[in-house]
CSV table of C-alpha atoms in Angstrom, one decimal:
chain,number,residue,atom,x,y,z
A,7,MET,CA,142.2,194.9,206.0
A,8,ARG,CA,140.7,193.4,209.2
A,9,LYS,CA,137.9,191.8,207.1
A,10,ILE,CA,140.5,190.1,204.9
A,11,SER,CA,142.4,188.9,208.0
A,12,LYS,CA,139.2,187.5,209.5
A,13,ILE,CA,138.3,185.7,206.3
A,14,ILE,CA,141.8,184.1,206.0
A,15,ALA,CA,141.7,183.0,209.7
A,16,ALA,CA,138.2,181.5,209.2
A,17,SER,CA,139.3,179.7,206.1
A,18,ALA,CA,142.3,178.3,207.9
A,19,MET,CA,140.2,177.0,210.7
A,20,LEU,CA,137.7,175.4,208.3
A,21,ALA,CA,140.6,173.7,206.5
A,22,CYS,CA,142.0,172.3,209.7
A,23,ALA,CA,138.6,171.1,210.8
A,24,SER,CA,138.0,169.4,207.4
A,25,ALA,CA,141.5,167.8,207.6
A,26,SER,CA,140.8,166.6,211.1
A,27,PHE,CA,137.4,165.2,210.2
A,28,SER,CA,138.9,163.4,207.1
A,29,GLN,CA,141.7,161.8,209.3
A,30,ASN,CA,139.2,160.7,211.9
A,31,SER,CA,137.0,159.2,209.2
A,32,ALA,CA,139.9,157.4,207.5
A,33,ALA,CA,141.1,156.1,210.8
A,34,GLN,CA,137.9,154.3,211.5
A,35,PRO,CA,138.1,150.6,210.4
A,36,PRO,CA,135.3,149.1,208.4
A,37,GLN,CA,132.7,147.3,210.4
A,38,ASN,CA,130.9,144.0,209.8
A,39,VAL,CA,133.2,143.0,206.9
A,40,LEU,CA,133.5,139.3,206.0
A,41,GLN,CA,136.5,137.8,204.2
A,42,LEU,CA,135.8,134.5,202.3
A,43,SER,CA,136.7,132.4,199.3
A,44,ALA,CA,135.3,129.6,197.1
A,45,THR,CA,136.6,127.3,194.5
A,46,GLY,CA,135.0,125.7,191.4
A,47,SER,CA,136.6,122.9,189.4
A,48,THR,CA,136.0,120.8,186.3
A,49,GLU,CA,137.9,117.9,184.8
A,50,VAL,CA,138.3,117.8,181.0
A,51,VAL,CA,140.1,115.5,178.5
A,52,GLN,CA,143.4,117.1,177.3
A,53,ASP,CA,142.9,117.9,173.6
A,54,TRP,CA,146.3,119.5,172.8
A,55,LEU,CA,149.5,117.6,172.0
A,56,VAL,CA,152.9,119.2,172.0
A,57,LEU,CA,155.6,117.1,170.4
A,58,THR,CA,159.2,118.4,170.5
A,59,LEU,CA,161.8,117.3,167.9
A,60,VAL,CA,165.5,117.9,168.5
A,61,THR,CA,168.8,117.5,166.8
A,62,SER,CA,172.3,117.9,168.2
A,63,LYS,CA,175.6,118.2,166.4
A,64,GLU,CA,179.2,118.6,167.5
A,65,GLY,CA,182.5,119.3,165.9
A,66,SER,CA,185.7,121.3,166.0
A,67,ASP,CA,184.5,124.2,163.9
A,68,ALA,CA,181.6,126.4,165.2
A,69,ALA,CA,180.5,127.5,161.7
A,70,ALA,CA,180.3,123.9,160.5
A,71,VAL,CA,178.3,122.7,163.5
A,72,GLN,CA,175.9,125.6,163.0
A,73,ALA,CA,175.5,124.8,159.3
A,74,GLN,CA,174.7,121.2,160.2
A,75,LEU,CA,172.0,122.3,162.6
A,76,ARG,CA,170.5,124.6,160.1
A,77,GLN,CA,170.4,121.9,157.4
A,78,ALA,CA,168.7,119.5,159.8
A,79,LEU,CA,166.2,122.1,160.9
A,80,ASP,CA,165.4,123.2,157.3
A,81,ALA,CA,164.7,119.6,156.3
A,82,ALA,CA,162.4,119.0,159.2
A,83,LEU,CA,160.6,122.3,158.6
A,84,ALA,CA,160.0,121.5,155.0
A,85,GLU,CA,158.5,118.1,155.8
A,86,ALA,CA,156.4,119.4,158.7
A,87,LYS,CA,155.0,122.4,156.8
A,88,ARG,CA,153.6,120.1,154.2
A,89,GLN,CA,151.3,118.6,156.8
A,90,ALA,CA,150.6,121.8,158.7
A,91,GLN,CA,147.0,122.8,159.3
A,92,PRO,CA,145.9,125.7,161.6
A,93,GLY,CA,144.8,124.4,165.0
A,94,GLN,CA,145.3,120.8,164.0
A,95,LEU,CA,149.0,120.9,163.4
A,96,ASP,CA,150.9,124.1,164.0
A,97,VAL,CA,154.7,124.2,163.4
A,98,ARG,CA,157.2,126.5,165.0
A,99,THR,CA,160.9,126.4,165.8
A,100,GLY,CA,162.1,126.2,169.4
A,101,ALA,CA,165.5,126.7,170.9
A,102,PHE,CA,168.6,127.0,168.7
A,103,GLY,CA,172.0,127.2,170.4
A,104,LEU,CA,175.7,126.7,170.0
A,105,TYR,CA,178.0,126.1,172.9
A,106,PRO,CA,181.7,125.3,173.5
A,107,ARG,CA,182.6,121.8,174.5
A,108,TYR,CA,185.3,121.1,177.1
A,109,GLY,CA,187.4,118.0,177.7
A,110,LYS,CA,188.3,116.4,181.0
A,111,ASP,CA,191.3,118.7,181.3
A,112,GLY,CA,189.0,121.7,181.3
A,113,LYS,CA,190.2,122.9,177.9
A,114,MET,CA,187.8,123.7,175.0
A,115,SER,CA,187.8,120.7,172.6
A,116,GLY,CA,185.2,121.8,170.1
A,117,TRP,CA,181.6,122.9,169.7
A,118,GLN,CA,178.2,121.4,170.2
A,119,GLY,CA,174.8,122.7,169.2
A,120,ARG,CA,171.1,121.8,169.6
A,121,ALA,CA,168.0,122.9,167.6
A,122,GLU,CA,164.3,122.2,168.3
A,123,LEU,CA,161.1,122.0,166.3
A,124,LEU,CA,157.7,122.0,167.9
A,125,LEU,CA,154.7,120.2,166.4
A,126,GLN,CA,151.4,121.0,168.3
A,127,GLY,CA,147.7,120.9,167.8
A,128,ARG,CA,144.5,118.8,168.2
A,129,ASP,CA,145.1,116.2,165.5
A,130,PHE,CA,147.2,113.7,167.4
A,131,ALA,CA,147.5,111.3,164.4
A,132,ARG,CA,148.7,114.0,162.0
A,133,ILE,CA,151.3,115.2,164.5
A,134,THR,CA,152.8,111.8,165.4
A,135,GLY,CA,152.6,110.8,161.7
A,136,THR,CA,154.5,113.9,160.6
A,137,ALA,CA,157.1,113.4,163.3
A,138,ALA,CA,157.7,109.9,162.0
A,139,LYS,CA,158.4,111.2,158.6
A,140,VAL,CA,161.1,113.7,159.8
A,141,GLN,CA,164.4,111.9,159.4
A,142,SER,CA,166.7,114.8,160.4
A,143,MET,CA,165.4,115.2,164.0
A,144,ALA,CA,164.4,113.0,166.9
A,145,ILE,CA,161.6,113.1,169.4
A,146,SER,CA,162.7,114.4,172.8
A,147,GLN,CA,159.5,115.2,174.6
A,148,ILE,CA,155.7,114.6,174.3
A,149,GLY,CA,153.3,116.7,176.4
A,150,PHE,CA,149.6,117.2,176.6
A,151,GLY,CA,147.4,120.2,177.6
A,152,LEU,CA,144.3,122.1,176.7
A,153,SER,CA,143.6,124.0,173.5
A,154,PRO,CA,142.7,127.7,174.0
A,155,GLU,CA,139.1,127.0,173.3
A,156,ALA,CA,138.8,124.0,175.7
A,157,ARG,CA,140.6,126.0,178.4
A,158,THR,CA,138.2,128.9,178.0
A,159,GLN,CA,135.2,126.7,178.2
A,160,ALA,CA,136.5,124.8,181.2
A,161,GLU,CA,137.4,128.0,183.0
A,162,GLY,CA,133.9,129.4,182.4
A,163,GLU,CA,132.3,126.3,183.9
A,164,ALA,CA,134.6,126.3,186.9
A,165,GLN,CA,134.2,130.1,187.4
A,166,ALA,CA,130.4,129.8,187.4
A,167,GLN,CA,130.6,127.2,190.1
A,168,ALA,CA,133.0,129.3,192.2
A,169,ILE,CA,130.9,132.4,192.0
A,170,GLU,CA,127.7,130.6,193.0
A,171,GLN,CA,129.5,129.0,195.9
A,172,PHE,CA,130.9,132.4,197.0
A,173,LYS,CA,127.4,134.0,196.9
A,174,ALA,CA,125.9,131.1,198.8
A,175,ARG,CA,128.6,131.1,201.5
A,176,ALA,CA,128.3,134.9,201.9
A,177,ALA,CA,124.5,134.7,202.3
A,178,THR,CA,124.7,131.8,204.8
A,179,LEU,CA,127.4,133.4,206.9
A,180,ALA,CA,125.7,136.8,206.9
A,181,ARG,CA,122.5,135.1,208.2
A,182,SER,CA,124.5,133.1,210.8
A,183,PHE,CA,125.9,136.4,212.2
A,184,GLY,CA,122.4,137.8,212.4
A,185,PHE,CA,122.4,140.0,209.3
A,186,GLY,CA,119.7,140.0,206.6
A,187,GLY,CA,122.1,140.1,203.7
A,188,TYR,CA,125.3,141.5,202.3
A,189,THR,CA,126.8,143.7,199.6
A,190,LEU,CA,130.0,142.9,197.7
A,191,ARG,CA,133.0,145.0,198.5
A,192,GLU,CA,135.8,143.5,196.5
A,193,VAL,CA,136.6,140.3,194.7
A,194,ALA,CA,139.5,138.6,192.9
A,195,VAL,CA,139.3,135.7,190.5
A,196,GLN,CA,142.2,133.3,189.7
A,197,SER,CA,142.4,130.2,187.6
A,198,SER,CA,144.9,127.3,187.5
A,199,GLU,CA,145.3,124.1,185.5
A,200,GLY,CA,146.8,120.8,186.7
A,201,ALA,CA,147.3,117.6,184.9
A,202,SER,CA,145.5,114.5,186.3
A,203,GLY,CA,146.6,112.2,183.6
A,204,PRO,CA,149.9,111.1,182.0
A,205,ARG,CA,152.8,113.5,182.6
A,206,PRO,CA,154.9,114.7,179.6
A,207,ARG,CA,157.1,111.9,178.3
A,208,MET,CA,160.8,112.4,177.9
A,209,MET,CA,162.4,110.3,175.2
A,210,ALA,CA,166.1,109.6,174.8
A,211,MET,CA,167.4,110.7,171.4
A,212,GLU,CA,169.5,107.6,171.1
A,213,ALA,CA,166.5,105.3,171.4
A,214,LYS,CA,164.6,107.3,168.8
A,215,ALA,CA,167.6,107.3,166.4
A,216,MET,CA,167.4,103.5,166.3
A,217,ALA,CA,163.8,103.7,165.0
A,218,LEU,CA,164.3,106.6,162.5
A,219,GLY,CA,164.1,104.2,159.5
A,220,ASP,CA,160.8,102.6,160.2
A,221,ALA,CA,158.6,105.8,160.1
A,222,ALA,CA,156.2,104.3,162.6
A,223,PRO,CA,154.2,107.0,164.6
A,224,VAL,CA,154.9,107.0,168.3
A,225,PRO,CA,151.7,105.9,170.2
A,226,VAL,CA,150.3,108.7,172.4
A,227,GLU,CA,147.4,108.8,174.9
A,228,ALA,CA,146.1,112.0,176.5
A,229,GLY,CA,145.0,112.2,180.1
A,230,LYS,CA,142.7,114.7,181.8
A,231,ALA,CA,143.3,118.2,183.1
A,232,GLN,CA,141.8,119.6,186.3
A,233,VAL,CA,140.8,123.3,185.8
A,234,GLU,CA,140.2,125.2,189.0
A,235,VAL,CA,139.0,128.8,189.5
A,236,SER,CA,139.0,130.5,192.9
A,237,VAL,CA,137.0,133.5,193.9
A,238,SER,CA,138.1,135.4,197.0
A,239,GLY,CA,137.1,138.8,198.4
A,240,SER,CA,135.1,140.6,201.1
A,241,VAL,CA,131.5,141.5,201.6
A,242,GLN,CA,129.7,144.0,203.8
A,243,MET,CA,127.1,142.3,206.0
A,244,ARG,CA,123.9,144.4,206.4
């Protein structure tokens, strides 16, 4: 019985010692750790056009307004799908909503609705030409961006720059502090895209409605996008 008691006591002391050692070890802050960051960037021509077509209807009967919206959207879809081509001209519907309309006296006077159709892709001429043929909807916005392939390539180039700059800075700073080198502790990579060319164009539906009969494509000109990748983290100087 005494042997068992001694074993239990010894085990308890060992556990306490281990716990105390672990706490002391965890409490010690890391030494000679350097925090730093680097950024790489590249400028590329925007190769993706997003053109938004809209139609709005209003009336006293909600069902009638909704039916008019559906009719206009169906006609636009039929025309756009005839010209659709994956990656060059992709077609998808956007927002579709019906809302009560109120008069100056605050009382509901009817209903108003809005439907959207988005044409997007790399073939600018095909997109604008298709939009010109759609008679049931008007252009409300034109925006530019990067295709998934162009964005991936640009991010890869900017990331390579950022990583090389991070490594060079880490080596230089480590030597400046009197160390022979470093090892990587942790790292985070983030990317962002900003437009450096024309901003998205907003177009009044009334102005477009005046030109619905001439079927002339709207002129568009893409700008450039600035793609940046930042690498941040910490290194252990040795």
